[in-house]
Amino acid sequence: MANTIDLAALSRGDKASWNAFVRRYAGLILSAVRSQARDGTDFDDLVQEVFFRLCKDDFRLLKTYDAARAGLSTWLTIVARSTARDTMRRRQPRTTPYDAVPEAALSMTAEPVEKVKVPPGLLSARQTLVLTMLYDRDMEVGEAAAALGVDPQTIRSTHHKAMLKLRSHFAIDEPEKPGSKGG
Amino acid sequence: MTEPEDQPRAEDAALWRRFRALDGESAPDSNALADEALTLAAYAEGRLGGRAAEAVEAWLAAHPEAIGDLAVARQASPSPVEAPPAMLSRAMALVAGDTVVVPFRRPAAASTAWRLTLARVALAASILATSLVGFAMGSNLYSNFSATTESASDPLDQPAGVFTEESGV
């Protein structure tokens, strides 16, 4: 897809190339922004912000794109969502809905000082990410699998192995469950 | 579809929180992948492996708000929705010829300079004119006032019987 747009001419500020680029990818950027923005958000401004970010400072951001590393649609989607996030964060006051705050953070009881040290690399990056998705982001196994582009069983397996490591480290016995699968 | 074994266990969640609370020191450099949209895009397309993928996964664990980008990016197609014409025109207007047009208009420096100079000259001229007129009026007024005072005793210039001793007022 990228070869239908002359990126070199686009980066030089060629008007015709820029117009073609806008016509071709405005829909994709709008879709990406919509998936990130909340209801009632002015999508026009967010889309304009994305295009402005691409062309400002002599097309600095656009020039960082390398077709050999990733597809243009994928890259633009990530840029659009990131820009939308940054723009909305600047506009909105930093508040967190009460229900979004983990219960542990609301606890008023004094937590005992943890004396157990966690060795670096106890969990792999993938395991940490999967646990983050499942517990911090409250994602379903299917959602996590879709996000990482893997099979749901891979997520369950990664989760199971990670929990085994944590239980072993914190010396917690795994309760026996008859017929239980890994996950 | 959610399998029964996929339901999060409270014990596992608590263990994860306990680990997170202790693992803060080993958190990856949060700025290592800042603005690395291309790296994330490569990861989303499955082009990364080994240590490169691990670096991205570690960064995502520290920046979970970007996790959603992966799933959306994988489903991205060139034209999933149609952008309205006004949106297209507005975006196209960002680039005019060989230059990038800033979204808001700024006055040219040259036009501002001559207008400012003209305004200053006009102000100085008005102050000078006012001063000269005032001086002229002041000097002439004194001499005119003196002349007027001398002629005031002429009975032909005063109304008869008004504010004079003969009227008794």
mmCIF file of C-alpha atoms in Angstrom:
data_model
loop_
_atom_site.group_PDB
_atom_site.id
_atom_site.type_symbol
_atom_site.label_atom_id
_atom_site.label_comp_id
_atom_site.label_asym_id
_atom_site.label_seq_id
_atom_site.Cartn_x
_atom_site.Cartn_y
_atom_site.Cartn_z
ATOM 1 C CA MET A 1 0.000 0.000 0.000
ATOM 2 C CA ALA A 2 2.808 2.362 0.795
ATOM 3 C CA ASN A 3 4.169 2.090 -2.741
ATOM 4 C CA THR A 4 1.055 3.764 -4.125
ATOM 5 C CA ILE A 5 1.973 6.882 -2.185
ATOM 6 C CA ASP A 6 5.262 8.523 -3.065
ATOM 7 C CA LEU A 7 6.593 8.866 0.462
ATOM 8 C CA ALA A 8 9.732 10.627 -0.721
ATOM 9 C CA ALA A 9 7.713 13.323 -2.473
ATOM 10 C CA LEU A 10 5.363 13.423 0.483
ATOM 11 C CA SER A 11 8.202 14.069 2.901
ATOM 12 C CA ARG A 12 9.421 16.900 0.663
ATOM 13 C CA GLY A 13 6.040 18.594 1.028
ATOM 14 C CA ASP A 14 4.669 17.834 -2.417
ATOM 15 C CA LYS A 15 1.104 19.107 -2.397
ATOM 16 C CA ALA A 16 -0.322 16.486 -4.748
ATOM 17 C CA SER A 17 1.272 13.655 -2.768
ATOM 18 C CA TRP A 18 -0.035 15.081 0.483
ATOM 19 C CA ASN A 19 -3.574 15.360 -0.859
ATOM 20 C CA ALA A 20 -3.435 11.774 -2.106
ATOM 21 C CA PHE A 21 -2.129 10.645 1.262
ATOM 22 C CA VAL A 22 -4.948 12.416 3.091
ATOM 23 C CA ARG A 23 -7.610 10.981 0.799
ATOM 24 C CA ARG A 24 -6.268 7.474 1.183
ATOM 25 C CA TYR A 25 -5.634 7.340 4.932
ATOM 26 C CA ALA A 26 -8.062 9.828 6.502
ATOM 27 C CA GLY A 27 -10.620 7.057 6.945
ATOM 28 C CA LEU A 28 -8.112 4.805 8.672
ATOM 29 C CA ILE A 29 -6.995 7.589 10.993
ATOM 30 C CA LEU A 30 -10.601 8.484 11.761
ATOM 31 C CA SER A 31 -11.358 4.857 12.588
ATOM 32 C CA ALA A 32 -8.301 4.609 14.831
ATOM 33 C CA VAL A 33 -9.173 7.833 16.631
ATOM 34 C CA ARG A 34 -12.748 6.718 17.175
ATOM 35 C CA SER A 35 -11.591 3.471 18.733
ATOM 36 C CA GLN A 36 -9.506 5.427 21.206
ATOM 37 C CA ALA A 37 -11.686 8.453 21.941
ATOM 38 C CA ARG A 38 -14.587 8.635 24.333
ATOM 39 C CA ASP A 39 -18.146 9.469 23.332
ATOM 40 C CA GLY A 40 -18.723 13.122 22.584
ATOM 41 C CA THR A 41 -15.152 13.756 21.543
ATOM 42 C CA ASP A 42 -14.576 16.036 18.586
ATOM 43 C CA PHE A 43 -13.118 13.562 16.118
ATOM 44 C CA ASP A 44 -12.445 16.298 13.555
ATOM 45 C CA ASP A 45 -9.959 17.991 15.829
ATOM 46 C CA LEU A 46 -8.274 14.713 16.737
ATOM 47 C CA VAL A 47 -7.871 13.697 13.100
ATOM 48 C CA GLN A 48 -6.494 17.137 12.270
ATOM 49 C CA GLU A 49 -4.091 16.832 15.170
ATOM 50 C CA VAL A 50 -2.800 13.543 13.762
ATOM 51 C CA PHE A 51 -2.224 14.989 10.300
ATOM 52 C CA PHE A 52 -0.600 18.046 11.787
ATOM 53 C CA ARG A 53 1.737 15.896 13.812
ATOM 54 C CA LEU A 54 2.710 14.006 10.668
ATOM 55 C CA CYS A 55 3.622 17.114 8.690
ATOM 56 C CA LYS A 56 4.948 19.488 11.316
ATOM 57 C CA ASP A 57 8.642 20.255 11.654
ATOM 58 C CA ASP A 58 9.249 19.483 7.984
ATOM 59 C CA PHE A 59 7.471 16.098 8.167
ATOM 60 C CA ARG A 60 9.801 14.922 10.916
ATOM 61 C CA LEU A 61 7.516 12.121 12.146
ATOM 62 C CA LEU A 62 6.585 10.967 8.661
ATOM 63 C CA LYS A 63 10.250 10.724 7.755
ATOM 64 C CA THR A 64 10.809 8.216 10.564
ATOM 65 C CA TYR A 65 8.571 5.694 8.824
ATOM 66 C CA ASP A 66 10.405 2.759 7.254
ATOM 67 C CA ALA A 67 8.382 0.498 4.978
ATOM 68 C CA ALA A 68 10.892 -2.324 5.519
ATOM 69 C CA ARG A 69 9.990 -2.512 9.223
ATOM 70 C CA ALA A 70 6.197 -2.263 9.247
ATOM 71 C CA GLY A 71 3.188 -1.579 7.086
ATOM 72 C CA LEU A 72 2.033 2.024 6.693
ATOM 73 C CA SER A 73 -1.520 1.276 7.836
ATOM 74 C CA THR A 74 -0.295 -0.379 11.016
ATOM 75 C CA TRP A 75 2.105 2.459 11.749
ATOM 76 C CA LEU A 76 -0.495 5.144 11.097
ATOM 77 C CA THR A 77 -2.989 3.400 13.366
ATOM 78 C CA ILE A 78 -0.548 3.386 16.250
ATOM 79 C CA VAL A 79 0.459 7.001 15.620
ATOM 80 C CA ALA A 80 -3.192 8.043 15.452
ATOM 81 C CA ARG A 81 -4.172 6.315 18.673
ATOM 82 C CA SER A 82 -1.109 7.614 20.484
ATOM 83 C CA THR A 83 -1.781 11.161 19.292
ATOM 84 C CA ALA A 84 -5.441 10.909 20.281
ATOM 85 C CA ARG A 85 -4.457 9.682 23.712
ATOM 86 C CA ASP A 86 -1.956 12.491 24.222
ATOM 87 C CA THR A 87 -4.414 15.121 22.975
ATOM 88 C CA MET A 88 -7.230 13.966 25.200
ATOM 89 C CA ARG A 89 -4.901 13.707 28.156
ATOM 90 C CA ARG A 90 -3.902 17.341 27.681
ATOM 91 C CA ARG A 91 -7.526 18.422 27.467
ATOM 92 C CA GLN A 92 -8.936 16.385 30.287
ATOM 93 C CA PRO A 93 -8.133 16.915 33.946
ATOM 94 C CA ARG A 94 -6.309 14.047 35.497
ATOM 95 C CA THR A 95 -9.097 12.194 37.226
ATOM 96 C CA THR A 96 -9.725 8.533 37.753
ATOM 97 C CA PRO A 97 -13.220 7.151 38.108
ATOM 98 C CA TYR A 98 -13.761 5.723 41.541
ATOM 99 C CA ASP A 99 -14.677 2.337 40.174
ATOM 100 C CA ALA A 100 -11.445 2.174 38.163
ATOM 101 C CA VAL A 101 -9.287 2.420 41.257
ATOM 102 C CA PRO A 102 -8.118 -0.999 42.420
ATOM 103 C CA GLU A 103 -9.572 -1.950 45.764
ATOM 104 C CA ALA A 104 -6.119 -2.422 47.209
ATOM 105 C CA ALA A 105 -5.322 1.232 46.540
ATOM 106 C CA LEU A 106 -8.363 2.282 48.522
ATOM 107 C CA SER A 107 -7.467 0.174 51.482
ATOM 108 C CA MET A 108 -6.906 2.105 54.656
ATOM 109 C CA THR A 109 -5.206 -0.711 56.488
ATOM 110 C CA ALA A 110 -1.503 -0.500 56.902
ATOM 111 C CA GLU A 111 0.275 -3.060 54.772
ATOM 112 C CA PRO A 112 3.088 -4.928 56.449
ATOM 113 C CA VAL A 113 6.488 -4.171 55.016
ATOM 114 C CA GLU A 114 7.290 -6.824 52.450
ATOM 115 C CA LYS A 115 10.620 -8.380 53.216
ATOM 116 C CA VAL A 116 10.716 -10.706 50.278
ATOM 117 C CA LYS A 117 12.882 -9.448 47.450
ATOM 118 C CA VAL A 118 11.990 -10.111 43.874
ATOM 119 C CA PRO A 119 14.990 -11.118 41.801
ATOM 120 C CA PRO A 120 15.243 -9.313 38.486
ATOM 121 C CA GLY A 121 13.915 -11.344 35.625
ATOM 122 C CA LEU A 122 11.740 -13.563 37.794
ATOM 123 C CA LEU A 123 9.044 -13.192 35.170
ATOM 124 C CA SER A 124 9.784 -12.829 31.505
ATOM 125 C CA ALA A 125 8.598 -9.747 29.661
ATOM 126 C CA ARG A 126 5.854 -11.768 28.010
ATOM 127 C CA GLN A 127 4.670 -13.159 31.315
ATOM 128 C CA THR A 128 4.655 -9.715 32.897
ATOM 129 C CA LEU A 129 2.721 -8.343 29.964
ATOM 130 C CA VAL A 130 0.124 -11.122 30.054
ATOM 131 C CA LEU A 131 -0.450 -10.676 33.773
ATOM 132 C CA THR A 132 -0.703 -6.923 33.263
ATOM 133 C CA MET A 133 -3.333 -7.434 30.636
ATOM 134 C CA LEU A 134 -5.340 -9.947 32.625
ATOM 135 C CA TYR A 135 -5.190 -8.318 36.045
ATOM 136 C CA ASP A 136 -4.369 -4.639 35.585
ATOM 137 C CA ARG A 137 -6.372 -4.065 32.422
ATOM 138 C CA ASP A 138 -9.098 -6.626 33.197
ATOM 139 C CA MET A 139 -8.810 -8.040 29.696
ATOM 140 C CA GLU A 140 -10.339 -11.344 28.750
ATOM 141 C CA VAL A 141 -8.099 -14.154 27.557
ATOM 142 C CA GLY A 142 -9.481 -13.714 24.053
ATOM 143 C CA GLU A 143 -8.782 -9.984 24.091
ATOM 144 C CA ALA A 144 -5.260 -10.521 25.298
ATOM 145 C CA ALA A 145 -4.691 -13.147 22.631
ATOM 146 C CA ALA A 146 -5.973 -10.809 19.935
ATOM 147 C CA ALA A 147 -3.787 -7.987 21.185
ATOM 148 C CA LEU A 148 -0.664 -10.132 21.085
ATOM 149 C CA GLY A 149 -1.642 -12.022 17.984
ATOM 150 C CA VAL A 150 -1.402 -15.420 19.632
ATOM 151 C CA ASP A 151 -3.719 -18.283 20.413
ATOM 152 C CA PRO A 152 -5.796 -17.973 23.613
ATOM 153 C CA GLN A 153 -4.255 -21.185 24.875
ATOM 154 C CA THR A 154 -0.867 -19.468 24.663
ATOM 155 C CA ILE A 155 -2.182 -16.794 26.998
ATOM 156 C CA ARG A 156 -3.454 -19.405 29.437
ATOM 157 C CA SER A 157 -0.170 -21.262 29.333
ATOM 158 C CA THR A 158 1.847 -18.095 29.847
ATOM 159 C CA HIS A 159 -0.387 -17.096 32.735
ATOM 160 C CA HIS A 160 -0.083 -20.517 34.346
ATOM 161 C CA LYS A 161 3.709 -20.580 34.108
ATOM 162 C CA ALA A 162 3.930 -17.070 35.507
ATOM 163 C CA MET A 163 1.746 -17.933 38.478
ATOM 164 C CA LEU A 164 3.833 -21.035 39.150
ATOM 165 C CA LYS A 165 6.921 -18.863 39.320
ATOM 166 C CA LEU A 166 5.275 -16.381 41.650
ATOM 167 C CA ARG A 167 3.916 -19.034 43.949
ATOM 168 C CA SER A 168 7.253 -20.727 44.063
ATOM 169 C CA HIS A 169 9.028 -17.486 44.831
ATOM 170 C CA PHE A 170 6.593 -16.458 47.535
ATOM 171 C CA ALA A 171 6.524 -20.030 48.831
ATOM 172 C CA ILE A 172 2.801 -20.429 48.365
ATOM 173 C CA ASP A 173 1.450 -23.909 47.917
ATOM 174 C CA GLU A 174 -0.786 -24.417 44.949
ATOM 175 C CA PRO A 175 -4.159 -25.753 46.154
ATOM 176 C CA GLU A 176 -4.905 -29.108 44.610
ATOM 177 C CA LYS A 177 -7.834 -29.114 42.220
ATOM 178 C CA PRO A 178 -9.010 -32.350 40.695
ATOM 179 C CA GLY A 179 -8.966 -32.255 36.910
ATOM 180 C CA SER A 180 -7.747 -28.657 36.792
ATOM 181 C CA LYS A 181 -6.037 -27.479 33.631
ATOM 182 C CA GLY A 182 -3.191 -25.073 33.335
ATOM 183 C CA GLY A 183 -4.270 -21.496 32.862
ATOM 184 C CA MET B 1 -15.597 -16.990 24.510
ATOM 185 C CA THR B 2 -14.512 -17.113 28.108
ATOM 186 C CA GLU B 3 -13.645 -20.525 29.421
ATOM 187 C CA PRO B 4 -14.362 -21.345 33.075
ATOM 188 C CA GLU B 5 -10.654 -21.654 33.807
ATOM 189 C CA ASP B 6 -10.159 -18.171 32.404
ATOM 190 C CA GLN B 7 -12.006 -16.598 35.297
ATOM 191 C CA PRO B 8 -9.433 -14.673 37.352
ATOM 192 C CA ARG B 9 -8.794 -16.071 40.800
ATOM 193 C CA ALA B 10 -8.647 -13.675 43.679
ATOM 194 C CA GLU B 11 -5.560 -15.413 45.015
ATOM 195 C CA ASP B 12 -3.742 -15.032 41.713
ATOM 196 C CA ALA B 13 -4.720 -11.386 41.482
ATOM 197 C CA ALA B 14 -3.433 -10.758 44.983
ATOM 198 C CA LEU B 15 -0.179 -12.526 44.184
ATOM 199 C CA TRP B 16 0.254 -10.424 41.076
ATOM 200 C CA ARG B 17 -0.295 -7.203 43.023
ATOM 201 C CA ARG B 18 2.201 -8.334 45.600
ATOM 202 C CA PHE B 19 4.748 -8.979 42.889
ATOM 203 C CA ARG B 20 4.100 -5.585 41.256
ATOM 204 C CA ALA B 21 4.572 -3.774 44.501
ATOM 205 C CA LEU B 22 8.010 -5.341 44.896
ATOM 206 C CA ASP B 23 9.089 -5.262 41.292
ATOM 207 C CA GLY B 24 9.155 -1.495 40.910
ATOM 208 C CA GLU B 25 12.943 -1.367 40.881
ATOM 209 C CA SER B 26 13.178 -3.660 37.915
ATOM 210 C CA ALA B 27 10.734 -1.702 35.791
ATOM 211 C CA PRO B 28 12.095 -1.051 32.322
ATOM 212 C CA ASP B 29 13.172 2.375 31.165
ATOM 213 C CA SER B 30 9.820 3.960 30.565
ATOM 214 C CA ASN B 31 11.209 6.225 27.884
ATOM 215 C CA ALA B 32 13.079 3.531 26.002
ATOM 216 C CA LEU B 33 10.286 3.111 23.498
ATOM 217 C CA ALA B 34 8.863 6.592 23.646
ATOM 218 C CA ASP B 35 7.544 7.601 20.245
ATOM 219 C CA GLU B 36 8.734 4.282 18.798
ATOM 220 C CA ALA B 37 5.545 3.777 16.860
ATOM 221 C CA LEU B 38 7.465 1.963 14.171
ATOM 222 C CA THR B 39 8.773 -0.602 16.648
ATOM 223 C CA LEU B 40 5.294 -1.185 18.012
ATOM 224 C CA ALA B 41 3.960 -1.525 14.499
ATOM 225 C CA ALA B 42 6.628 -4.091 13.675
ATOM 226 C CA TYR B 43 5.714 -6.009 16.833
ATOM 227 C CA ALA B 44 2.010 -5.852 15.971
ATOM 228 C CA GLU B 45 2.785 -7.426 12.607
ATOM 229 C CA GLY B 46 4.820 -10.183 14.218
ATOM 230 C CA ARG B 47 8.064 -9.023 12.657
ATOM 231 C CA LEU B 48 10.001 -8.891 15.896
ATOM 232 C CA GLY B 49 11.446 -11.806 17.779
ATOM 233 C CA GLY B 50 13.784 -12.586 20.592
ATOM 234 C CA ARG B 51 15.134 -9.706 22.582
ATOM 235 C CA ALA B 52 13.459 -7.082 20.396
ATOM 236 C CA ALA B 53 10.038 -8.539 21.134
ATOM 237 C CA GLU B 54 10.859 -8.853 24.804
ATOM 238 C CA ALA B 55 11.826 -5.211 24.936
ATOM 239 C CA VAL B 56 8.490 -4.236 23.412
ATOM 240 C CA GLU B 57 6.593 -6.495 25.796
ATOM 241 C CA ALA B 58 8.422 -5.047 28.784
ATOM 242 C CA TRP B 59 7.586 -1.543 27.576
ATOM 243 C CA LEU B 60 3.933 -2.473 27.064
ATOM 244 C CA ALA B 61 3.752 -3.897 30.575
ATOM 245 C CA ALA B 62 4.908 -0.489 31.823
ATOM 246 C CA HIS B 63 2.579 1.362 29.430
ATOM 247 C CA PRO B 64 -0.570 -0.762 29.331
ATOM 248 C CA GLU B 65 -2.569 2.042 27.726
ATOM 249 C CA ALA B 66 -0.783 1.176 24.466
ATOM 250 C CA ILE B 67 -1.821 -2.484 24.558
ATOM 251 C CA GLY B 68 -5.093 -1.731 22.826
ATOM 252 C CA ASP B 69 -3.156 -0.238 19.916
ATOM 253 C CA LEU B 70 -1.893 -3.671 18.952
ATOM 254 C CA ALA B 71 -5.261 -5.294 18.404
ATOM 255 C CA VAL B 72 -6.616 -2.268 16.549
ATOM 256 C CA ALA B 73 -3.482 -1.990 14.423
ATOM 257 C CA ARG B 74 -3.730 -5.628 13.346
ATOM 258 C CA GLN B 75 -7.252 -5.066 12.131
ATOM 259 C CA ALA B 76 -6.379 -1.816 10.340
ATOM 260 C CA SER B 77 -7.267 -1.543 6.683
ATOM 261 C CA PRO B 78 -6.532 1.416 4.405
ATOM 262 C CA SER B 79 -10.074 2.779 4.310
ATOM 263 C CA PRO B 80 -12.314 1.281 6.974
ATOM 264 C CA VAL B 81 -14.598 4.327 7.097
ATOM 265 C CA GLU B 82 -15.143 7.253 4.795
ATOM 266 C CA ALA B 83 -13.925 10.569 6.091
ATOM 267 C CA PRO B 84 -16.251 13.523 5.453
ATOM 268 C CA PRO B 85 -15.165 15.991 2.733
ATOM 269 C CA ALA B 86 -14.750 18.820 5.233
ATOM 270 C CA MET B 87 -12.294 16.720 7.211
ATOM 271 C CA LEU B 88 -10.313 15.975 4.065
ATOM 272 C CA SER B 89 -10.199 19.641 3.026
ATOM 273 C CA ARG B 90 -9.062 20.714 6.440
ATOM 274 C CA ALA B 91 -6.234 18.180 6.499
ATOM 275 C CA MET B 92 -5.164 18.933 2.925
ATOM 276 C CA ALA B 93 -4.908 22.614 3.786
ATOM 277 C CA LEU B 94 -2.056 21.827 6.175
ATOM 278 C CA VAL B 95 0.308 21.638 3.238
ATOM 279 C CA ALA B 96 0.396 24.369 0.614
ATOM 280 C CA GLY B 97 2.877 23.865 -2.197
ATOM 281 C CA ASP B 98 6.327 23.230 -0.811
ATOM 282 C CA THR B 99 5.661 24.609 2.620
ATOM 283 C CA VAL B 100 3.692 23.443 5.590
ATOM 284 C CA VAL B 101 0.967 25.886 6.540
ATOM 285 C CA VAL B 102 0.591 26.425 10.255
ATOM 286 C CA PRO B 103 -3.068 25.890 11.223
ATOM 287 C CA PHE B 104 -3.468 29.508 12.268
ATOM 288 C CA ARG B 105 -2.528 32.632 10.361
ATOM 289 C CA ARG B 106 0.269 34.880 11.560
ATOM 290 C CA PRO B 107 0.867 38.406 10.196
ATOM 291 C CA ALA B 108 3.979 38.953 8.125
ATOM 292 C CA ALA B 109 6.755 40.707 10.002
ATOM 293 C CA ALA B 110 7.354 43.319 7.292
ATOM 294 C CA SER B 111 3.771 44.616 7.208
ATOM 295 C CA THR B 112 3.714 44.916 10.967
ATOM 296 C CA ALA B 113 6.901 46.985 11.022
ATOM 297 C CA TRP B 114 5.765 49.794 8.707
ATOM 298 C CA ARG B 115 2.379 50.011 10.328
ATOM 299 C CA LEU B 116 3.940 50.312 13.739
ATOM 300 C CA THR B 117 6.277 53.043 12.507
ATOM 301 C CA LEU B 118 3.398 54.947 10.966
ATOM 302 C CA ALA B 119 1.427 54.759 14.180
ATOM 303 C CA ARG B 120 4.324 56.100 16.196
ATOM 304 C CA VAL B 121 4.870 58.978 13.801
ATOM 305 C CA ALA B 122 1.190 59.858 13.909
ATOM 306 C CA LEU B 123 1.204 59.819 17.692
ATOM 307 C CA ALA B 124 4.267 62.041 17.862
ATOM 308 C CA ALA B 125 2.765 64.468 15.360
ATOM 309 C CA SER B 126 -0.472 64.717 17.281
ATOM 310 C CA ILE B 127 1.380 65.378 20.515
ATOM 311 C CA LEU B 128 3.461 68.077 18.829
ATOM 312 C CA ALA B 129 0.429 69.679 17.226
ATOM 313 C CA THR B 130 -1.462 69.679 20.482
ATOM 314 C CA SER B 131 1.484 71.251 22.248
ATOM 315 C CA LEU B 132 1.852 73.994 19.663
ATOM 316 C CA VAL B 133 -1.831 74.794 19.614
ATOM 317 C CA GLY B 134 -1.964 74.849 23.347
ATOM 318 C CA PHE B 135 1.010 77.160 23.575
ATOM 319 C CA ALA B 136 -0.424 79.454 20.954
ATOM 320 C CA MET B 137 -3.778 79.556 22.614
ATOM 321 C CA GLY B 138 -2.237 80.199 25.953
ATOM 322 C CA SER B 139 -0.105 83.125 24.830
ATOM 323 C CA ASN B 140 -2.829 84.685 22.726
ATOM 324 C CA LEU B 141 -5.426 84.172 25.372
ATOM 325 C CA TYR B 142 -3.585 86.243 27.949
ATOM 326 C CA SER B 143 -3.199 89.145 25.631
ATOM 327 C CA ASN B 144 -6.796 88.850 24.480
ATOM 328 C CA PHE B 145 -7.995 88.619 28.067
ATOM 329 C CA SER B 146 -6.160 91.776 28.997
ATOM 330 C CA ALA B 147 -7.727 93.625 26.088
ATOM 331 C CA THR B 148 -11.125 92.332 27.048
ATOM 332 C CA THR B 149 -10.773 93.449 30.631
ATOM 333 C CA GLU B 150 -9.889 97.003 29.629
ATOM 334 C CA SER B 151 -12.880 97.369 27.417
ATOM 335 C CA ALA B 152 -15.273 96.009 29.977
ATOM 336 C CA SER B 153 -15.697 99.446 31.609
ATOM 337 C CA ASP B 154 -17.232 100.827 28.430
ATOM 338 C CA PRO B 155 -20.867 101.352 29.388
ATOM 339 C CA LEU B 156 -22.026 100.577 25.872
ATOM 340 C CA ASP B 157 -20.804 96.976 26.371
ATOM 341 C CA GLN B 158 -22.742 96.352 29.543
ATOM 342 C CA PRO B 159 -26.407 95.772 29.791
ATOM 343 C CA ALA B 160 -28.144 98.593 31.584
ATOM 344 C CA GLY B 161 -29.345 97.989 35.087
ATOM 345 C CA VAL B 162 -28.068 94.456 35.350
ATOM 346 C CA PHE B 163 -25.752 93.703 38.261
ATOM 347 C CA THR B 164 -24.860 97.336 38.704
ATOM 348 C CA GLU B 165 -25.089 99.472 41.741
ATOM 349 C CA GLU B 166 -27.985 101.449 40.228
ATOM 350 C CA SER B 167 -30.094 98.216 40.063
ATOM 351 C CA GLY B 168 -29.639 97.661 43.806
ATOM 352 C CA VAL B 169 -28.709 93.925 43.259
#
